[in-house]
Amino acid sequence: MADPLLLYPGYSLRRAASAMMGEFAQRLAPLSLRFADSSAMMMIAANPGITASALGRMLDIQRANMVPLLNRLETAGLIERKPLDGKSHSLALTAEGQDKLDKVTAVVSEFEAWLLARIPEEHRAHFKPALDALWRD
Amino acid sequence: MADPLLLYPGYSLRRAASAMMGEFAQRLAPLSLRFADSSAMMMIAANPGITASALGRMLDIQRANMVPLLNRLETAGLIERKPLDGKSHSLALTAEGQDKLDKVTAVVSEFEAWLLARIPEEHRAHFKPALDALWRD
DNA sequence: ATAGAATTGTTATATCTCATAACAACAGAG
DNA sequence: CTCTGTTGTTATGAGATATAACAATTCTAT
């Protein structure tokens, strides 16, 4: 079967990302977290007191879509929302959230190591720089 | 703002793929096609007579999800379904589909060139091989 | 200081993508 | 010829993502 799509780096990018997201989601599932949940928790931990809007900007998630995400994390007892001024809320991990975060970072580290190991070493060092050039500018 | 996610190649992969898909979708929009539509058309053109199931297998799209995709292309007059045996259907582009495909390949070529140009040249040759190692195995 | 502009959190809604289960009709292997 | 697997399809649900609207609030510039 001829596969003309195999010629295109853009198609490889899509398929690789989809495959890796699937793998990662599977590894995350035992923690009852989604991908966006785990990123949000890591970002909140690194920036305690961050507001929902600022968080959404860093994760490239619309303000409106942050609401169910944060509700989910709050309902699960993982984060806390505190009014900051009359408008913004300040986000922080709870103790339980910290515990969960430790498990998340363990999963992430293992996953990232696994991912990198799949890339032939002669290409490995070029992987992230090449990707970053495509979205950070 | 600290961004711990920037350390992770997997996160870069996701963000880069999402950014590139957005760009590509925008370039494809004037043709009134979605990403999956364009891939399906390119694959059908390269493999005239392919069945829906085989096409789905190559594109990694479930059989069930091929139905609305192919309905869309057929309704738009771009492809034709012919009964092959009592079970399978054979897919082919119509003349109109060929015209559209020419426009699609033009968009794809321009997009892929634009994408590669964004990658610093010292990383460029490593990009696709690294990605392919993540999903073709 | 104050009017106009921009931001925040939120609700509601729509679309797209993708996964699963079920089913009847059919083909192919042993 | 029977059993097994495949095909196309319907129906359905989950997840992600985009937009518009809104009230409350803060910021900006004169």
XYZ file of N, CA, C and O (backbone and C1' of nucleotides) in Angstrom, chain A residues 14 53 57 63-64 81 87 89, chain C residues 6-12 18:
88
model
N 2.103 14.812 13.908
C 0.769 14.527 14.425
C 0.653 13.113 14.969
O 0.150 12.883 16.067
N -6.578 32.633 35.303
C -6.318 33.188 33.973
C -4.863 33.035 33.577
O -4.549 32.624 32.450
N -3.244 30.885 30.517
C -2.375 31.468 29.497
C -1.112 30.630 29.324
O -0.661 30.393 28.210
N -9.787 30.618 29.181
C -10.340 30.915 30.495
C -11.577 30.054 30.785
O -11.700 29.452 31.851
N -12.459 30.009 29.796
C -13.724 29.282 29.990
C -13.489 27.796 30.252
O -14.242 27.172 31.000
N -8.918 27.255 46.077
C -9.083 28.584 45.473
C -9.311 29.595 46.586
O -10.222 29.428 47.393
N -11.588 40.181 42.121
C -11.786 39.650 40.784
C -11.107 38.301 40.625
O -11.714 37.332 40.191
N -8.790 34.872 41.632
C -8.602 33.866 42.666
C -7.174 33.373 42.612
O -6.557 33.353 41.552
P -9.443 48.289 25.164
O -9.010 47.316 26.339
C -7.937 47.696 27.202
C -7.888 46.743 28.372
C -7.989 45.263 27.968
O -6.932 44.563 28.610
C -9.559 45.772 29.655
P -6.839 42.996 28.576
O -7.418 42.602 30.007
C -6.779 43.084 31.169
C -7.348 42.354 32.361
C -7.386 40.828 32.201
O -6.881 40.275 33.402
C -9.533 41.637 32.780
P -6.695 38.712 33.609
O -7.969 38.330 34.475
C -8.099 38.816 35.808
C -9.369 38.258 36.398
C -9.529 36.749 36.210
O -9.449 36.118 37.479
C -11.533 37.933 35.653
P -9.221 34.514 37.529
O -10.726 34.011 37.648
C -11.491 34.420 38.771
C -12.956 34.149 38.517
C -13.289 32.676 38.222
O -14.273 32.249 39.146
C -14.296 34.126 36.630
P -14.708 30.721 39.201
O -15.946 30.691 38.202
C -17.046 31.570 38.463
C -17.975 31.642 37.280
C -18.399 30.307 36.691
O -19.593 29.903 37.365
C -18.193 32.069 35.061
P -20.307 28.533 36.989
O -21.169 28.953 35.711
C -22.283 29.819 35.873
C -23.004 29.979 34.547
C -23.488 28.655 33.931
O -24.889 28.729 33.710
C -22.279 29.961 32.339
P -25.731 27.467 33.252
O -25.911 27.719 31.700
C -25.865 29.026 31.161
C -25.674 28.955 29.655
C -26.084 27.603 29.035
O -26.957 27.866 27.949
C -23.914 28.220 28.305
P -8.540 12.358 16.314
O -9.068 11.273 17.345
C -9.079 11.572 18.743
C -9.966 10.572 19.477
C -9.854 9.138 18.946
O -9.531 8.307 20.035
C -12.093 9.747 19.275
